[in-house]
């Protein structure tokens, strides 16, 4: 008998305390990926970085499946689920790639704060696709977030502009991805989901790198990717692959199986604060007063929006 799949937003069971712990851990680990990616993207192009990262993340994810004797679960994925995973992987890759473009030109903390805009996208997509209604209080929460975004953008340096809009696009794509993932998170095991997403994303990156070579758009190196700079930043690329697409994503999916989606989303707002702390300690950079003020408004609006949405 086929087990009933819980509706989106309903935890499938398990220890709720473990769910909270996993959600916090996912936010802390995800913040590491922002910090390890930032220095490498100063000299390595985003596509080369993505090829190396998703290749490594695929190896890590598959090794986990083998170590836990769950690689056979890949054979249970239906053709319809593979189609869904392919669409999710393409959207996720687009979100990550635009995020890396942004991260190469703006501070890690500012980029992380702007990524919280995915909550607005999730809410508005719920209104558009699911017929959800937004209350007056939820509208106020969204308005606070918008004010925070405007403050971050206001009188920002010229080099900040392109990265700002890339981050807004990335947050939009992440929000769309999350809405789709939540509908199937209980149908596909988290570790299988993570490996499939990483491997398919790597395949798309590999094709993109091949197309770039075919179009002769790599004047500074020969081959699919910039091997010299990839090897130069390999330790940080490995850490990014381990922390981001492997650990943070897998842990986050396990958290969603044990805890309501709304609670997981609230805990995830802790991530930019972790990025700010890591950035201050490891990169010796602190947000400006403008970025702090706008960022705190974004976080406050996000927390209010999710809290009132849940209520």
Short mmCIF file of C-alpha atoms in Angstrom, two decimals:
data_model
loop_
_atom_site.label_atom_id
_atom_site.label_comp_id
_atom_site.label_asym_id
_atom_site.label_seq_id
_atom_site.Cartn_x
_atom_site.Cartn_y
_atom_site.Cartn_z
CA UNK A 1 0.00 0.00 0.00
CA UNK A 2 1.39 3.39 -1.00
CA UNK A 3 1.81 5.72 2.02
CA UNK A 4 -0.11 8.95 1.91
CA UNK A 5 2.03 11.98 1.12
CA UNK A 6 1.37 14.88 3.51
CA UNK A 7 0.27 18.14 1.89
CA UNK A 8 2.80 20.92 1.41
CA UNK A 9 3.54 22.61 4.70
CA UNK A 10 2.75 19.58 6.85
CA UNK A 11 5.66 17.80 8.54
CA UNK A 12 5.77 14.11 7.72
CA UNK A 13 6.51 13.24 11.33
CA UNK A 14 9.55 12.83 13.50
CA UNK A 15 11.08 14.77 16.36
CA UNK A 16 10.14 18.46 16.21
CA UNK A 17 13.13 19.38 18.37
CA UNK A 18 15.37 17.75 15.79
CA UNK A 19 13.56 19.77 13.12
CA UNK A 20 14.39 23.04 14.88
CA UNK A 21 18.01 21.98 15.36
CA UNK A 22 18.33 20.98 11.70
CA UNK A 23 16.81 24.28 10.51
CA UNK A 24 19.26 26.31 12.62
CA UNK A 25 22.17 24.14 11.48
CA UNK A 26 21.15 24.55 7.83
CA UNK A 27 21.16 28.36 8.21
CA UNK A 28 24.59 28.35 9.88
CA UNK A 29 26.12 25.98 7.31
CA UNK A 30 24.58 27.85 4.37
CA UNK A 31 26.17 31.07 5.64
CA UNK A 32 29.59 29.42 5.32
CA UNK A 33 29.05 29.00 1.56
CA UNK A 34 28.58 32.78 1.14
CA UNK A 35 31.90 33.46 2.85
CA UNK A 36 33.93 30.77 1.07
CA UNK A 37 32.56 31.71 -2.37
CA UNK A 38 33.18 35.46 -2.10
CA UNK A 39 37.04 35.49 -2.27
CA UNK A 40 37.18 32.98 -5.14
CA UNK A 41 34.67 34.92 -7.26
CA UNK A 42 37.05 37.88 -7.18
CA UNK A 43 39.25 36.04 -9.71
CA UNK A 44 37.24 33.04 -11.00
CA UNK A 45 34.32 33.48 -13.41
CA UNK A 46 30.89 32.30 -12.14
CA UNK A 47 30.46 29.54 -14.76
CA UNK A 48 33.84 27.91 -14.00
CA UNK A 49 33.02 28.17 -10.30
CA UNK A 50 29.59 26.57 -10.85
CA UNK A 51 30.98 23.68 -12.90
CA UNK A 52 33.55 22.84 -10.20
CA UNK A 53 31.11 23.36 -7.32
CA UNK A 54 28.27 21.21 -8.66
CA UNK A 55 30.70 18.49 -9.79
CA UNK A 56 32.07 18.27 -6.25
CA UNK A 57 28.61 18.52 -4.67
CA UNK A 58 27.44 15.63 -6.89
CA UNK A 59 30.35 13.50 -5.67
CA UNK A 60 29.60 14.37 -2.03
CA UNK A 61 25.88 13.66 -2.43
CA UNK A 62 26.41 10.34 -4.20
CA UNK A 63 29.04 9.26 -1.65
CA UNK A 64 26.45 9.92 1.07
CA UNK A 65 23.89 7.76 -0.74
CA UNK A 66 26.42 4.94 -1.10
CA UNK A 67 27.62 5.24 2.51
CA UNK A 68 24.04 5.04 3.81
CA UNK A 69 23.16 2.27 1.33
CA UNK A 70 20.42 4.36 -0.24
CA UNK A 71 21.75 4.65 -3.80
CA UNK A 72 19.09 2.16 -4.88
CA UNK A 73 16.47 4.81 -4.07
CA UNK A 74 17.47 6.54 -7.32
CA UNK A 75 15.85 3.65 -9.23
CA UNK A 76 12.54 4.38 -7.49
CA UNK A 77 12.31 7.90 -8.91
CA UNK A 78 9.54 7.95 -11.52
CA UNK A 79 9.85 9.57 -14.98
CA UNK A 80 7.48 12.31 -13.86
CA UNK A 81 9.64 13.00 -10.80
CA UNK A 82 12.78 13.14 -12.99
CA UNK A 83 11.06 15.74 -15.15
CA UNK A 84 10.21 17.72 -12.04
CA UNK A 85 13.79 17.41 -10.76
CA UNK A 86 15.15 18.64 -14.09
CA UNK A 87 12.96 21.76 -13.99
CA UNK A 88 13.88 22.39 -10.34
CA UNK A 89 17.58 21.94 -11.09
CA UNK A 90 17.47 24.42 -13.97
CA UNK A 91 15.67 27.01 -11.84
CA UNK A 92 18.00 26.40 -8.91
CA UNK A 93 21.07 26.67 -11.12
CA UNK A 94 19.80 29.95 -12.57
CA UNK A 95 19.26 31.28 -9.05
CA UNK A 96 22.72 30.20 -7.88
CA UNK A 97 24.46 31.46 -11.02
CA UNK A 98 22.92 34.94 -10.79
CA UNK A 99 23.75 34.95 -7.08
CA UNK A 100 27.42 34.29 -7.91
CA UNK A 101 27.40 37.12 -10.45
CA UNK A 102 26.04 39.40 -7.72
CA UNK A 103 28.48 38.10 -5.11
CA UNK A 104 31.41 38.95 -7.37
CA UNK A 105 30.56 42.67 -7.16
CA UNK A 106 28.78 43.30 -3.82
CA UNK A 107 29.59 42.37 -0.19
CA UNK A 108 28.53 38.92 1.03
CA UNK A 109 26.38 40.31 3.85
CA UNK A 110 24.45 42.67 1.54
CA UNK A 111 23.88 39.83 -0.95
CA UNK A 112 22.66 37.53 1.80
CA UNK A 113 20.25 40.18 3.11
CA UNK A 114 18.84 40.80 -0.36
CA UNK A 115 18.31 37.05 -0.79
CA UNK A 116 15.54 37.29 1.84
CA UNK A 117 13.35 38.79 -0.89
CA UNK A 118 12.52 35.23 -1.88
CA UNK A 119 9.90 35.32 0.90
CA UNK A 120 8.00 38.06 -0.93
CA UNK A 121 8.16 36.01 -4.11
CA UNK A 122 6.83 32.95 -2.27
CA UNK A 123 3.91 34.90 -0.83
CA UNK A 124 2.97 36.58 -4.12
CA UNK A 125 3.25 33.33 -6.04
CA UNK A 126 0.94 31.77 -3.47
CA UNK A 127 -1.55 34.55 -4.23
CA UNK A 128 -1.18 34.16 -8.00
CA UNK A 129 -1.08 30.37 -8.27
CA UNK A 130 -2.93 29.11 -5.19
CA UNK A 131 -5.44 31.90 -4.68
CA UNK A 132 -4.03 32.86 -1.26
CA UNK A 133 -5.04 36.23 0.12
CA UNK A 134 -2.69 38.73 1.71
CA UNK A 135 -3.96 40.48 4.84
CA UNK A 136 -3.35 44.09 5.76
CA UNK A 137 -0.75 43.08 8.36
CA UNK A 138 1.07 40.92 5.82
CA UNK A 139 1.05 43.86 3.43
CA UNK A 140 2.73 45.99 6.10
CA UNK A 141 5.42 43.33 6.53
CA UNK A 142 6.03 43.32 2.77
CA UNK A 143 6.18 47.13 2.79
CA UNK A 144 8.85 47.10 5.51
CA UNK A 145 10.91 44.74 3.36
CA UNK A 146 10.58 47.03 0.34
CA UNK A 147 11.72 50.02 2.39
CA UNK A 148 14.77 48.02 3.47
CA UNK A 149 15.60 47.18 -0.15
CA UNK A 150 15.29 50.83 -1.17
CA UNK A 151 17.63 51.86 1.66
CA UNK A 152 20.26 49.34 0.60
CA UNK A 153 20.03 50.55 -2.99
CA UNK A 154 19.87 54.29 -2.12
CA UNK A 155 23.11 56.16 -2.88
CA UNK A 156 24.99 52.89 -3.32
CA UNK A 157 28.29 52.98 -5.23
CA UNK A 158 28.01 52.55 -9.04
CA UNK A 159 29.59 49.07 -8.97
CA UNK A 160 26.83 47.98 -6.56
CA UNK A 161 24.01 48.46 -9.09
CA UNK A 162 24.57 45.44 -11.33
CA UNK A 163 25.12 43.15 -8.37
CA UNK A 164 22.01 44.52 -6.65
CA UNK A 165 19.72 43.66 -9.57
CA UNK A 166 21.37 40.26 -10.08
CA UNK A 167 20.63 39.50 -6.42
CA UNK A 168 17.01 40.60 -6.81
CA UNK A 169 16.70 38.25 -9.81
CA UNK A 170 18.38 35.47 -7.86
CA UNK A 171 15.99 35.90 -4.92
CA UNK A 172 13.05 35.77 -7.33
CA UNK A 173 14.30 32.52 -8.85
CA UNK A 174 15.00 31.04 -5.41
CA UNK A 175 11.46 31.92 -4.32
CA UNK A 176 9.97 30.23 -7.39
CA UNK A 177 12.15 27.18 -6.76
CA UNK A 178 11.09 26.95 -3.11
CA UNK A 179 7.40 27.09 -4.02
CA UNK A 180 7.87 24.15 -6.38
CA UNK A 181 10.11 22.17 -4.01
CA UNK A 182 7.61 22.43 -1.15
CA UNK A 183 5.01 20.65 -3.27
CA UNK A 184 7.19 17.54 -3.62
CA UNK A 185 9.50 17.56 -0.59
CA UNK A 186 7.64 14.62 0.97
CA UNK A 187 7.48 12.61 -2.28
CA UNK A 188 11.23 12.36 -2.94
CA UNK A 189 13.76 11.49 -0.17
CA UNK A 190 15.89 14.53 0.73
CA UNK A 191 19.24 12.85 0.00
CA UNK A 192 17.99 11.62 -3.38
CA UNK A 193 16.59 15.08 -4.09
CA UNK A 194 19.91 16.75 -3.21
CA UNK A 195 22.05 14.42 -5.36
CA UNK A 196 19.70 14.62 -8.35
CA UNK A 197 19.56 18.39 -8.19
CA UNK A 198 23.35 18.70 -7.92
CA UNK A 199 24.09 16.27 -10.74
CA UNK A 200 21.53 17.73 -13.14
CA UNK A 201 22.77 21.25 -12.35
CA UNK A 202 26.32 20.08 -13.08
CA UNK A 203 25.16 18.65 -16.41
CA UNK A 204 23.60 22.00 -17.37
CA UNK A 205 26.80 23.83 -16.32
CA UNK A 206 28.91 21.39 -18.35
CA UNK A 207 26.80 22.01 -21.45
CA UNK A 208 27.05 25.77 -20.85
CA UNK A 209 30.83 25.56 -20.55
CA UNK A 210 31.00 23.50 -23.75
CA UNK A 211 28.86 26.06 -25.57
CA UNK A 212 31.17 28.83 -24.38
CA UNK A 213 34.17 26.97 -25.85
CA UNK A 214 32.27 26.37 -29.11
CA UNK A 215 31.50 30.09 -29.35
CA UNK A 216 35.16 30.89 -28.56
CA UNK A 217 34.26 33.07 -25.56
CA UNK A 218 37.22 31.97 -23.41
CA UNK A 219 40.10 34.23 -24.54
CA UNK A 220 42.08 33.92 -21.30
CA UNK A 221 42.28 30.14 -20.96
CA UNK A 222 41.88 26.91 -22.92
CA UNK A 223 39.35 24.23 -22.04
CA UNK A 224 35.91 24.07 -20.48
CA UNK A 225 36.76 26.10 -17.40
CA UNK A 226 39.51 28.33 -16.04
CA UNK A 227 41.58 25.48 -14.56
CA UNK A 228 44.40 27.66 -13.25
CA UNK A 229 42.17 29.85 -11.13
CA UNK A 230 39.98 26.89 -10.19
CA UNK A 231 43.01 25.09 -8.76
CA UNK A 232 44.11 28.33 -7.11
CA UNK A 233 40.83 28.52 -5.19
CA UNK A 234 40.18 24.76 -4.95
CA UNK A 235 40.11 24.53 -1.11
CA UNK A 236 37.44 27.25 -0.94
CA UNK A 237 35.52 25.75 -3.88
CA UNK A 238 35.48 22.40 -2.05
CA UNK A 239 34.23 24.08 1.14
CA UNK A 240 31.53 25.93 -0.80
CA UNK A 241 30.34 22.71 -2.47
CA UNK A 242 30.36 20.89 0.85
CA UNK A 243 28.59 23.63 2.81
CA UNK A 244 26.09 24.90 0.22
CA UNK A 245 24.59 22.49 -2.31
CA UNK A 246 25.42 19.36 -0.26
CA UNK A 247 25.15 19.91 3.49
CA UNK A 248 22.91 22.98 3.77
CA UNK A 249 20.50 21.78 1.10
CA UNK A 250 20.28 18.23 2.45
CA UNK A 251 19.93 19.34 6.07
CA UNK A 252 17.29 21.90 5.05
CA UNK A 253 15.23 19.23 3.28
CA UNK A 254 15.38 16.98 6.34
CA UNK A 255 14.23 19.94 8.46
CA UNK A 256 11.22 20.41 6.17
CA UNK A 257 10.22 16.78 6.78
CA UNK A 258 10.13 17.33 10.56
CA UNK A 259 8.86 20.89 10.91
CA UNK A 260 6.23 23.14 9.38
CA UNK A 261 7.46 25.13 6.39
CA UNK A 262 6.54 28.45 8.03
CA UNK A 263 8.75 27.69 11.04
CA UNK A 264 11.67 26.62 8.86
CA UNK A 265 11.37 29.86 6.86
CA UNK A 266 11.42 31.94 10.05
CA UNK A 267 14.57 30.20 11.28
CA UNK A 268 16.24 30.72 7.89
CA UNK A 269 16.14 34.49 8.46
CA UNK A 270 18.97 33.84 10.92
CA UNK A 271 21.31 33.16 7.98
CA UNK A 272 22.27 36.78 7.05
CA UNK A 273 23.30 37.43 10.66
CA UNK A 274 25.60 34.40 10.47
CA UNK A 275 27.02 35.74 7.21
CA UNK A 276 27.68 39.13 8.85
CA UNK A 277 29.49 37.49 11.79
CA UNK A 278 31.54 35.16 9.57
CA UNK A 279 32.36 38.05 7.23
CA UNK A 280 33.59 40.22 10.10
CA UNK A 281 35.75 37.43 11.53
CA UNK A 282 37.10 35.82 8.34
CA UNK A 283 36.95 38.54 5.67
CA UNK A 284 37.40 41.51 8.03
CA UNK A 285 34.52 43.38 6.38
CA UNK A 286 31.51 44.98 8.03
CA UNK A 287 28.32 46.29 6.41
CA UNK A 288 27.94 50.05 6.12
CA UNK A 289 25.35 51.88 8.21
CA UNK A 290 23.10 52.05 5.13
CA UNK A 291 23.39 48.29 4.58
CA UNK A 292 22.79 47.51 8.26
CA UNK A 293 19.68 49.71 8.41
CA UNK A 294 18.21 48.39 5.18
CA UNK A 295 19.17 44.82 6.08
CA UNK A 296 17.53 44.95 9.50
CA UNK A 297 14.34 46.31 7.91
CA UNK A 298 14.40 43.44 5.38
CA UNK A 299 14.82 40.89 8.18
CA UNK A 300 12.11 42.53 10.31
CA UNK A 301 9.69 42.63 7.38
CA UNK A 302 10.44 39.01 6.51
CA UNK A 303 9.87 37.83 10.07
CA UNK A 304 6.63 39.80 10.37
CA UNK A 305 5.40 38.57 7.01
CA UNK A 306 6.07 34.90 7.80
CA UNK A 307 4.75 35.20 11.38
CA UNK A 308 1.48 36.82 10.30
CA UNK A 309 1.21 34.43 7.36
CA UNK A 310 1.44 31.51 9.75
CA UNK A 311 -1.04 33.06 12.14
#
